[in-house]
Short mmCIF file of C-alpha atoms and ligand atoms in Angstrom, two decimals:
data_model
loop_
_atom_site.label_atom_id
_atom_site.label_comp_id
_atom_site.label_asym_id
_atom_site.label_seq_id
_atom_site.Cartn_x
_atom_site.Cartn_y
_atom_site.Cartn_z
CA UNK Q 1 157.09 114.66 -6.21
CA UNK Q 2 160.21 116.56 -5.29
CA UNK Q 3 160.96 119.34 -7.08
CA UNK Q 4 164.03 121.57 -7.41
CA UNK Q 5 163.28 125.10 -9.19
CA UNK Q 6 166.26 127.51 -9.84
CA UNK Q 7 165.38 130.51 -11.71
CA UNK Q 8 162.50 132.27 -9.60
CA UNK Q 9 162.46 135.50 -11.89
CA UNK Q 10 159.54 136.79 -14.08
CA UNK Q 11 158.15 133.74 -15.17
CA UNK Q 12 159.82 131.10 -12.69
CA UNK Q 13 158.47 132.72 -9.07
CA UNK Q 14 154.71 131.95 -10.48
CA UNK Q 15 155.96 128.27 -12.05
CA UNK Q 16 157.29 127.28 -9.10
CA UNK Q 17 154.36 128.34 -7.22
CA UNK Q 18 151.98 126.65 -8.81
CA UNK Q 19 153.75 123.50 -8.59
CA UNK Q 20 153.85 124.05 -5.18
CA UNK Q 21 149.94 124.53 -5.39
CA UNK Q 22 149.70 121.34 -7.50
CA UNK Q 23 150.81 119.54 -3.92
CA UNK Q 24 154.61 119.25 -4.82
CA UNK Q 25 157.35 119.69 -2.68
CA UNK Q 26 159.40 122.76 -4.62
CA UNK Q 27 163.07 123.62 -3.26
CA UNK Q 28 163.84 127.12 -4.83
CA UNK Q 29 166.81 128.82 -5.07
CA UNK Q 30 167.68 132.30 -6.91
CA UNK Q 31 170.82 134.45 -6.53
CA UNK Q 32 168.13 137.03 -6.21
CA UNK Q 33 167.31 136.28 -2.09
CA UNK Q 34 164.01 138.48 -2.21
CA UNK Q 35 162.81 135.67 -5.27
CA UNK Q 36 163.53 132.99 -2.86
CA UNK Q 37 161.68 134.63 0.46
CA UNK Q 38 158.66 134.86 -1.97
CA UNK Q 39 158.90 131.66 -3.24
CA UNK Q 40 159.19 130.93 0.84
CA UNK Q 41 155.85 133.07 1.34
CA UNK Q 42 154.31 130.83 -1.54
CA UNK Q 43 154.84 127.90 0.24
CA UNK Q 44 158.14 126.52 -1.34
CA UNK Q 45 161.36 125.19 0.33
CA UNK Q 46 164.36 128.11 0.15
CA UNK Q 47 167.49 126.77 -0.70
CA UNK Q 48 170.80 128.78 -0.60
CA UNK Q 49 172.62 127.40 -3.24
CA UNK Q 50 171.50 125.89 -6.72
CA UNK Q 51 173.38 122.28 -5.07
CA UNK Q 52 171.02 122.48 -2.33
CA UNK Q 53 168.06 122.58 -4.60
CA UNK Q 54 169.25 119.74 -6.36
CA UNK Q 55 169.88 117.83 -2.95
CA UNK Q 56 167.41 114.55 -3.01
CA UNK Q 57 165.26 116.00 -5.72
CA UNK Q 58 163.32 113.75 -8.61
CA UNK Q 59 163.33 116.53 -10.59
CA UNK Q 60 165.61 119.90 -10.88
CA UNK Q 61 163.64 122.46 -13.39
CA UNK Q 62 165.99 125.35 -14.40
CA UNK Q 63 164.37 128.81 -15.54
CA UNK Q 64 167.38 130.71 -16.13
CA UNK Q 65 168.06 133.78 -18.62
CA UNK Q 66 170.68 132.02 -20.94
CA UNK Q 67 172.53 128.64 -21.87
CA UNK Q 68 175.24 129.48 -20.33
CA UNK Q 69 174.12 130.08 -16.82
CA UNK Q 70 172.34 127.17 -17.05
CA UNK Q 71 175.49 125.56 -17.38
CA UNK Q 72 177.02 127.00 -15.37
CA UNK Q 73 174.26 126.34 -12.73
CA UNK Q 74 174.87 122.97 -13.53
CA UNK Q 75 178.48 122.14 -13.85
CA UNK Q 76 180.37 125.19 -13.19
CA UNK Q 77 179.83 127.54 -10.32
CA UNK Q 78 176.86 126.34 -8.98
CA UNK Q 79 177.96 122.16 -9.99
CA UNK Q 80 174.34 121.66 -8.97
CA UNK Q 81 174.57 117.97 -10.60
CA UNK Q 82 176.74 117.10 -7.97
CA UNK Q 83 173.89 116.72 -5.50
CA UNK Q 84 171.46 114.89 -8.00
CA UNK Q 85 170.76 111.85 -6.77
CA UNK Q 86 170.59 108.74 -9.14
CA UNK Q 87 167.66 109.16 -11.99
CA UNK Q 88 167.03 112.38 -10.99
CA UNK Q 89 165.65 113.99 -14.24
CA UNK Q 90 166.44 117.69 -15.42
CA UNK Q 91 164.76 119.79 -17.06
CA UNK Q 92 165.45 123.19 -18.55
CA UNK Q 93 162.58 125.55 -19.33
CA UNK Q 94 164.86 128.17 -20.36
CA UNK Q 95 165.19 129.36 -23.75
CA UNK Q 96 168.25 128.87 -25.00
CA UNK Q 97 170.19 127.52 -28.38
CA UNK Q 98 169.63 124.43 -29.27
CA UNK Q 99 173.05 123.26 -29.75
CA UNK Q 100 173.32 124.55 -26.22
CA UNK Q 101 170.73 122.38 -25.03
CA UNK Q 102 172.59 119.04 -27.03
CA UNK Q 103 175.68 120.06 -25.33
CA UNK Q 104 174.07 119.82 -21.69
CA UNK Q 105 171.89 116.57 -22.47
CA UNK Q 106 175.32 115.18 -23.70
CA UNK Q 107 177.12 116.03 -20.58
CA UNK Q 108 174.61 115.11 -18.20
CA UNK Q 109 173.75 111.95 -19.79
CA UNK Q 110 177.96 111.34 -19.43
CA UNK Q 111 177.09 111.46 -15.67
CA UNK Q 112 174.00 109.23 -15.77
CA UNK Q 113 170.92 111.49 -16.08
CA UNK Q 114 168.73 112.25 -18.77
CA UNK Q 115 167.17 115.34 -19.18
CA UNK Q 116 163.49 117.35 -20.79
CA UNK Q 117 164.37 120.79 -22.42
CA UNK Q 118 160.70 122.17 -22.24
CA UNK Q 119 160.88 126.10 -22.97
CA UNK Q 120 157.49 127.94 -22.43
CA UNK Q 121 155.26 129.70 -24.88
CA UNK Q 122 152.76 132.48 -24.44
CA UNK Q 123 153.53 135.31 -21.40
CA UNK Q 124 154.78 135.88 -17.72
CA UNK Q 125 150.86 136.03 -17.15
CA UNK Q 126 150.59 132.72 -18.23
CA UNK Q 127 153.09 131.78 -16.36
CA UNK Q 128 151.61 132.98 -12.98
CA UNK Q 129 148.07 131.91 -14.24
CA UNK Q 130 149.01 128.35 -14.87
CA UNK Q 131 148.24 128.56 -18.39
CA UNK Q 132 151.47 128.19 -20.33
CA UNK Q 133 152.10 126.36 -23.50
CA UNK Q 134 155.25 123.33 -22.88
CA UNK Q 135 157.13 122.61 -25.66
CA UNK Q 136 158.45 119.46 -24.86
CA UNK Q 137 161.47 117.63 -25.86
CA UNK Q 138 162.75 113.82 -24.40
CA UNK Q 139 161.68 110.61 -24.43
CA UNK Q 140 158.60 109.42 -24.14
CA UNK Q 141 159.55 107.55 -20.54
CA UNK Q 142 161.15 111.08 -19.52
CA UNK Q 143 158.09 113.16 -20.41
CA UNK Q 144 155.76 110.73 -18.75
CA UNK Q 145 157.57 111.61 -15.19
CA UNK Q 146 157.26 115.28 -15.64
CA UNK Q 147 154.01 115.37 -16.55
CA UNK Q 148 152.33 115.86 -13.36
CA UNK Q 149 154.55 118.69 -12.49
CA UNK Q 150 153.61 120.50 -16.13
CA UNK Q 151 149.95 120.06 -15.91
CA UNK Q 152 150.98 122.29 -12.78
CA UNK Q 153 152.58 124.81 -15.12
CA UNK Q 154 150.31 125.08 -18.46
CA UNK Q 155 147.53 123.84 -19.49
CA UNK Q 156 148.68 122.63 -23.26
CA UNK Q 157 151.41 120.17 -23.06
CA UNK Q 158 152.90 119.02 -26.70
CA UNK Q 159 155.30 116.59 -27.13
CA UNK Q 160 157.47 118.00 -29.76
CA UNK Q 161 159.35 115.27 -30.90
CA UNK Q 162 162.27 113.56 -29.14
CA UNK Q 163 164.94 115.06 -26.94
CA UNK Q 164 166.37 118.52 -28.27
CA UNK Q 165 162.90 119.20 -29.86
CA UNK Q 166 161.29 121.97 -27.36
CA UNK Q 167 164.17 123.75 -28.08
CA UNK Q 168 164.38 123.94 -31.36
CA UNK Q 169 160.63 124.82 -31.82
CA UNK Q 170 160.68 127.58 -29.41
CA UNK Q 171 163.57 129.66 -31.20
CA UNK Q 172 161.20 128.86 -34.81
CA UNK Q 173 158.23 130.31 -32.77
CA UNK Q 174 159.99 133.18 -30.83
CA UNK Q 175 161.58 134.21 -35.02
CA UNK Q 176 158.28 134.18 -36.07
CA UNK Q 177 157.02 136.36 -33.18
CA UNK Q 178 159.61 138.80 -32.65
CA UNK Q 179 159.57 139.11 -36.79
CA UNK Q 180 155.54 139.64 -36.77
CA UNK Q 181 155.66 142.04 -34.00
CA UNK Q 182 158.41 143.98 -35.84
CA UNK Q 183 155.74 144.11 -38.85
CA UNK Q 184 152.75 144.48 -36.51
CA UNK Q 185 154.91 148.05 -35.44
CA UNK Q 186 155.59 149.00 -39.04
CA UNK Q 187 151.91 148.25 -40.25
CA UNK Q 188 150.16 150.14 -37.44
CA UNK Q 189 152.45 153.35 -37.60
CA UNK Q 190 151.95 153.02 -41.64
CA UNK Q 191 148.54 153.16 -40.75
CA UNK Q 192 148.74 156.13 -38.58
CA UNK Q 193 150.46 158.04 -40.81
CA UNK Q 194 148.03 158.22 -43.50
CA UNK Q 195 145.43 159.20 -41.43
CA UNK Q 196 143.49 155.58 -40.51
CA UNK Q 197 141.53 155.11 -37.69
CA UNK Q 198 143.56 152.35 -35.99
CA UNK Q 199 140.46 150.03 -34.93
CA UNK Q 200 139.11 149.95 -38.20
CA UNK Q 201 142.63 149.45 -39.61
CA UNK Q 202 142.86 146.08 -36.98
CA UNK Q 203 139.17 145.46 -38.06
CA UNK Q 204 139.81 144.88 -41.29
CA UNK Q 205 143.01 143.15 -41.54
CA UNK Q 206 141.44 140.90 -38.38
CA UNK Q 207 139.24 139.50 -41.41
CA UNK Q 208 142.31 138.36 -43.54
CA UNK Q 209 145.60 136.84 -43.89
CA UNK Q 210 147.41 139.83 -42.61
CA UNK Q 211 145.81 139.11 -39.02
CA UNK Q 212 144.51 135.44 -39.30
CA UNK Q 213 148.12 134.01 -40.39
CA UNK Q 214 149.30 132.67 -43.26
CA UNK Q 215 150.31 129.65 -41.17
CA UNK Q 216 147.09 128.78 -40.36
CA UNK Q 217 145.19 130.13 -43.59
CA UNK Q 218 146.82 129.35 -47.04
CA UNK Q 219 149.78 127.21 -46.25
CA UNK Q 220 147.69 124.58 -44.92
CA UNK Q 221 145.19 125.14 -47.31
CA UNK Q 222 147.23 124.62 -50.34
CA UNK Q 223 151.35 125.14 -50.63
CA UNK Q 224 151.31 122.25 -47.11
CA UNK Q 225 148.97 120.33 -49.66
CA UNK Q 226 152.04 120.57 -52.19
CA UNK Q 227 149.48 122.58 -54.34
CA UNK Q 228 152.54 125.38 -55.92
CA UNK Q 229 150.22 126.18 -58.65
CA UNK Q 230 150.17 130.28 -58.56
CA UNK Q 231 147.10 132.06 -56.92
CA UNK Q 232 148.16 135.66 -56.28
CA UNK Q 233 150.60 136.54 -59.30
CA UNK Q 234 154.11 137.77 -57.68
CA UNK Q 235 153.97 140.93 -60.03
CA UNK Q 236 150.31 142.03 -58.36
CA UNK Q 237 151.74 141.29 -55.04
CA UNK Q 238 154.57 143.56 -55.30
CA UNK Q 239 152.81 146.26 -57.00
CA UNK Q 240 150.75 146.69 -53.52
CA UNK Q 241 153.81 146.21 -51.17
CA UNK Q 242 155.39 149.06 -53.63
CA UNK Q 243 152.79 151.13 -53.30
CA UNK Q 244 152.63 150.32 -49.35
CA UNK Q 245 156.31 151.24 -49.21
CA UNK Q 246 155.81 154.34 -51.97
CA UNK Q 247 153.68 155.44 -49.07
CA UNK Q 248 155.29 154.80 -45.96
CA UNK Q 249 158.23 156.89 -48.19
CA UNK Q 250 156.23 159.93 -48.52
CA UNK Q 251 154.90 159.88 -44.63
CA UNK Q 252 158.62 159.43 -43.62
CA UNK Q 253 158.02 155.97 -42.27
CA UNK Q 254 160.71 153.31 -42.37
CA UNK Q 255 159.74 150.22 -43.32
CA UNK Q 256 162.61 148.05 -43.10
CA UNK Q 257 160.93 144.64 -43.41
CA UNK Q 258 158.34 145.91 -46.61
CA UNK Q 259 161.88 146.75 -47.82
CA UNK Q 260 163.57 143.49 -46.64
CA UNK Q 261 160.28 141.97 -48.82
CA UNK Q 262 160.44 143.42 -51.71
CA UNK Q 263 163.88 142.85 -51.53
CA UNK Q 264 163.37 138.99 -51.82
CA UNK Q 265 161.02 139.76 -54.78
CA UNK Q 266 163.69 142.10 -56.56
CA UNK Q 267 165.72 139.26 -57.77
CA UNK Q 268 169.70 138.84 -57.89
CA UNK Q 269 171.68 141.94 -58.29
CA UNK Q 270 168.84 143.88 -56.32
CA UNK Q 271 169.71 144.71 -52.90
CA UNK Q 272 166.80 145.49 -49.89
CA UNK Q 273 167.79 148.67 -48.04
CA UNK Q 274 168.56 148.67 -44.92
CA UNK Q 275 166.53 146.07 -42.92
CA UNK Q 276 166.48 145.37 -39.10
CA UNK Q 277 164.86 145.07 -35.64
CA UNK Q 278 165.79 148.62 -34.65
CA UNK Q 279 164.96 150.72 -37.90
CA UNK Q 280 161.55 148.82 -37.56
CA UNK Q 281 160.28 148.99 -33.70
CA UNK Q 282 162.76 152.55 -32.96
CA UNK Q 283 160.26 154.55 -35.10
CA UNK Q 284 157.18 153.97 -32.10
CA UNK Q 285 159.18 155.48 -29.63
CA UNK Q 286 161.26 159.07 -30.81
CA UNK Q 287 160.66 161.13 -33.97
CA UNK Q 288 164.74 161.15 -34.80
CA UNK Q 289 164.39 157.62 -36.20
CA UNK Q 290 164.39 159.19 -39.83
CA UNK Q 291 167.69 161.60 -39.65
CA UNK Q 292 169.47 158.25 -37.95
CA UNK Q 293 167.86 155.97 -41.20
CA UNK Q 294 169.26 159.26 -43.49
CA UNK Q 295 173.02 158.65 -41.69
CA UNK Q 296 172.91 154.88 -42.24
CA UNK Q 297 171.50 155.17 -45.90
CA UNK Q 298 174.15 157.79 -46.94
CA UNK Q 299 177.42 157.00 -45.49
CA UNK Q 300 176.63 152.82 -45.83
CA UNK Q 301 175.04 152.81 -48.46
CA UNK Q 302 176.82 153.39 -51.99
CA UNK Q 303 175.12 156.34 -54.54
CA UNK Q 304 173.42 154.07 -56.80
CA UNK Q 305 174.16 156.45 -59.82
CA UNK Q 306 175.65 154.77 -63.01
CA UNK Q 307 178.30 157.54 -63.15
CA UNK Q 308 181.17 158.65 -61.30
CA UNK Q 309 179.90 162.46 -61.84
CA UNK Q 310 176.51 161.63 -60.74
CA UNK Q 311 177.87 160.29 -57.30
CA UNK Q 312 180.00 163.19 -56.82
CA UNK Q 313 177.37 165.78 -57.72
CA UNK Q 314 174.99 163.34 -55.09
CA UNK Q 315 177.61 163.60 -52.53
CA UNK Q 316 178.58 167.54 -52.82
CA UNK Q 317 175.22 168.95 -54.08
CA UNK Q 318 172.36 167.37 -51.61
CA UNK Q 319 173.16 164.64 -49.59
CA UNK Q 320 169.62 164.99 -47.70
CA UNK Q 321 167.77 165.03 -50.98
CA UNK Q 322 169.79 162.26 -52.25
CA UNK Q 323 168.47 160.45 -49.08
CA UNK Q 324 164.88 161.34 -50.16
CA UNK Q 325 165.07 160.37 -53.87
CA UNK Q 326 166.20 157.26 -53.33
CA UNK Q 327 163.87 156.48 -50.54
CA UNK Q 328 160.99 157.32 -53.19
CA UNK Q 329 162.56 155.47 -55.95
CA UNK Q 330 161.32 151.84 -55.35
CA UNK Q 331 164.22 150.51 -56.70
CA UNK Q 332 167.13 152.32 -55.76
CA UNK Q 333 167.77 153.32 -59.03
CA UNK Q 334 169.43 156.43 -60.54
CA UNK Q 335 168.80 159.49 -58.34
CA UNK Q 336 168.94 161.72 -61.13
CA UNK Q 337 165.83 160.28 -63.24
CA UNK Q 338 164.08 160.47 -59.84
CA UNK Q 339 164.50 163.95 -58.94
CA UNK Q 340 162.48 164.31 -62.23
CA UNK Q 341 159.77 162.61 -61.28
CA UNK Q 342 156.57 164.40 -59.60
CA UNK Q 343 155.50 162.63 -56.50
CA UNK Q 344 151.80 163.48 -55.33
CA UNK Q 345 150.76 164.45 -52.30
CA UNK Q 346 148.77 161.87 -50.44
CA UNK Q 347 145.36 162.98 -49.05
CA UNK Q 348 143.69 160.78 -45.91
CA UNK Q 349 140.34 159.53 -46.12
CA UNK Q 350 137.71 162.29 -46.08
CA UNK Q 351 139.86 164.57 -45.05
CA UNK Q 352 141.17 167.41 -47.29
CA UNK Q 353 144.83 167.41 -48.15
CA UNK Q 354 145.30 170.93 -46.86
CA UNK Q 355 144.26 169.85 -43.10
CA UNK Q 356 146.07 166.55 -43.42
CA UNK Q 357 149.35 167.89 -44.49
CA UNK Q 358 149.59 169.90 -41.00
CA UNK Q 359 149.25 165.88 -38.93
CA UNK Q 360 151.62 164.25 -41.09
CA UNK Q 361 155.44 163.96 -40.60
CA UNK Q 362 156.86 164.57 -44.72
CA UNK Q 363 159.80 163.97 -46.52
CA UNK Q 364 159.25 166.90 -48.83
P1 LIG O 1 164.21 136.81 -15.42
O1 LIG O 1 165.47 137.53 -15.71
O2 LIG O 1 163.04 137.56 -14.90
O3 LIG O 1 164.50 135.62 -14.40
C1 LIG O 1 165.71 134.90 -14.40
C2 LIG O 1 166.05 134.61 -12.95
O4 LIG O 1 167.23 133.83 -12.92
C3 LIG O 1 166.31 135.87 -12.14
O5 LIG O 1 165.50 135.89 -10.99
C4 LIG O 1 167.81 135.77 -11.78
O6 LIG O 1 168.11 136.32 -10.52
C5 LIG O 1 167.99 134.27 -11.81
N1 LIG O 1 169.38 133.88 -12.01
C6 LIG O 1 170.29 134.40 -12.86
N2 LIG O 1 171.46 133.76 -12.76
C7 LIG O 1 171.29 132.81 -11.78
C8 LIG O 1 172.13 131.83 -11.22
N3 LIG O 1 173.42 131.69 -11.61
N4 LIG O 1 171.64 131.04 -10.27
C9 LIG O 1 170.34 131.16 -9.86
N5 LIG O 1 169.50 132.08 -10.36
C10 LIG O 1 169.97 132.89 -11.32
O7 LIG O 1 163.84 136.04 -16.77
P2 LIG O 1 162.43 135.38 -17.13
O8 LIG O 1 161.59 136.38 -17.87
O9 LIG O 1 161.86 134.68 -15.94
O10 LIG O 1 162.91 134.33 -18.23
C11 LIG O 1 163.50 133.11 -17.86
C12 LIG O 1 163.63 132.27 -19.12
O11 LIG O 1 162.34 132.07 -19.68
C13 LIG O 1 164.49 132.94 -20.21
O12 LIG O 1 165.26 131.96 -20.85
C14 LIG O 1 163.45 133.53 -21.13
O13 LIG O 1 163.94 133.67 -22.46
C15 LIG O 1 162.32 132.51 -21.04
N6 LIG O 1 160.97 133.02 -21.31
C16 LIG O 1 160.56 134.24 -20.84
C17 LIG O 1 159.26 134.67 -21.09
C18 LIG O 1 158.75 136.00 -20.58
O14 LIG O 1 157.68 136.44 -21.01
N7 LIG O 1 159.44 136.64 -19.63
C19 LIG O 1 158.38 133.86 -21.83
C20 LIG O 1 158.82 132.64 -22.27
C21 LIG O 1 160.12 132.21 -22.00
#
């Protein structure tokens, strides 16, 4: 088959190449020109423009960054349609929005072609290694001609659905990812900070639902079922995730999404503190993650005292301590009837509290 391949970055240079090893003919082009000597050196075609890779082509594959230099490719700049010849087929492995992805099938279908959007799962390894995971959305006709060119690609091919469907399912997977590796980085520095040996940690929650998924452990085995009867009471579970985030107070660990959870479980009229992508992974990298989390929770975030004095003397008196009280009241509540109470110290396992004190980071 002839192939046209624009987008020979991280993950296209080894696609293309291994189409090229599954005995295709593979035009490349790149604005980057040392991705399309390589793709030269791998035994592809080098094209200088994205219209001369779509010159006489059966299929045009685009691996580009974003939607909108795939369109652009496409119709704008690049007007690489121009040069497809009659039921040429594209296909878009990019990720990109969804509605982005409508938009192009609309216009290209305006202009006679149809068009697979067929994002990739898994890593740039796969990618090189041939072992990729297709998400693919079109018709069944449509999917049928690109198959030979995917089996080049990955080695698990799913139809997801009808045209528009790859798309969608990759942005579902990538929130679930890039949200479980934000909690992967808040559980494992948890961990660390009260002294756990990290393998055991991963040992241990490798032999439950924190590790084995609850998409592939008790949603299927009962709430997919339509089984809603209660198994784990709500109240037990957030006793532990209050405790977990009690904790992760104490060690001066954020925990944005433990806060974003028990947030959900709060109720109406409860608000989650501050939750996000960069209070969660920034912690891993520099120490100065807390004093930025103390800025954000103090100037953003209103005094949660009842009283107009009790904000003012929160404000004027100890804005730092302030910080810390409410951080170890679960609830945000009154800052006042916190600084009363007595927080223990937390002691590792086996080791004595003395020694441990010196390793751990402390709001005290
Ligand atoms: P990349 O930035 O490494 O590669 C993109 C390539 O597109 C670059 O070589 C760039 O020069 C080229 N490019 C940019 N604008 C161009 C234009 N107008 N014309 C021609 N070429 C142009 O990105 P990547 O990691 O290869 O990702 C590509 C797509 O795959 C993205 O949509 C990404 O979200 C998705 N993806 C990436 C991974 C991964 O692990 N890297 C995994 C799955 C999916």
């Amino acid at each position: 088959m002839d192939v046209g391949f624009i987008g020979l970055g991280t993950m296209g240079l080894g696609m293309a190449k291994n189409v090229v090893g599954g005995g295709h003919t593979v035009v490349g082009y790149d604005t980057n020109p040392e991705a399309v000597a390589q793709h030269a050196r791998n035994g592809g075609r080098a094209a200088s423009s994205a219209g001369e890779a779509a010159l006489e082509v059966d299929l045009l594959i685009t691996m580009l960054p974003n939607g909108a230099i795939v369109e652009d490719v496409l119709f704008g700049s690049g007007a690489a349609v121009d040069n497809l010849k009659a039921g040429a087929l594209v296909v878009d492995m990019s990720t990109i929005h969804p509605l982005e992805t409508d938009r192009i099938r609309q216009r290209l279908a305006e202009l006679g072609h149809s068009m697979v959007d067929a994002p990739l799962g898994r890593t740039s390894r796969d990618a090189v290694a041939g072992t990729s995971l297709i998400m693919a959305g079109g018709t069944p006709g449509d999917l049928g001609t690109c198959r030979p060119v995917f089996e080049c690609i990955g080695d698990t091919i799913i139809d997801c659905g009808g045209p528009g469907t790859g798309s969608r399912v990759k942005i579902v997977n990538n929130f679930m990812t890039t949200t479980l590796n934000v909690l992967t980085a808040e559980t494992l520095r948890l961990a660390e900070s009260i002294g756990l040996d990290l393998d055991t940690a991963i040992e241990v929650m490798s032999g439950t639902p924190a590790v084995r998924s609850h998409m592939t452990t008790t949603y299927p085995a009962k709430v997919l079922k339509g089984d809603l009867t209660p198994a784990f009471m709500i109240d037990l579970a957030k006793k532990d995730l209050d405790i977990a985030i009690d904790l992760a107070a104490k060690q001066g660990v954020p925990l944005t999404m433990g806060d974003a959870a028990a947030g959900l479980s709060q109720g109406p009229g409860r608000r989650p503190r501050q939750a996000g992508l960069d209070g969660a992974l920034r912690p891993l990298a520099q120490d100065d993650e807390l004093s930025r989390r103390a800025s954000v929770c103090s100037h953003a975030t209103p005094c949660p005292s009842p009283s107009a004095v009790g904000r003012r003397t929160c404000r004027q008196k100890a804005r730092q301590k302030h910080l810390q009280y409410c951080r170890a009241s679960l609830d945000y509540g009154d800052c006042r009837s916190a600084k009363r109470r007595r927080r223990p110290r937390i002691g590792g396992p086996g080791g004595s509290a003395a020694g441990d004190e010196k390793r751990r980071p402390s709001v005290e």
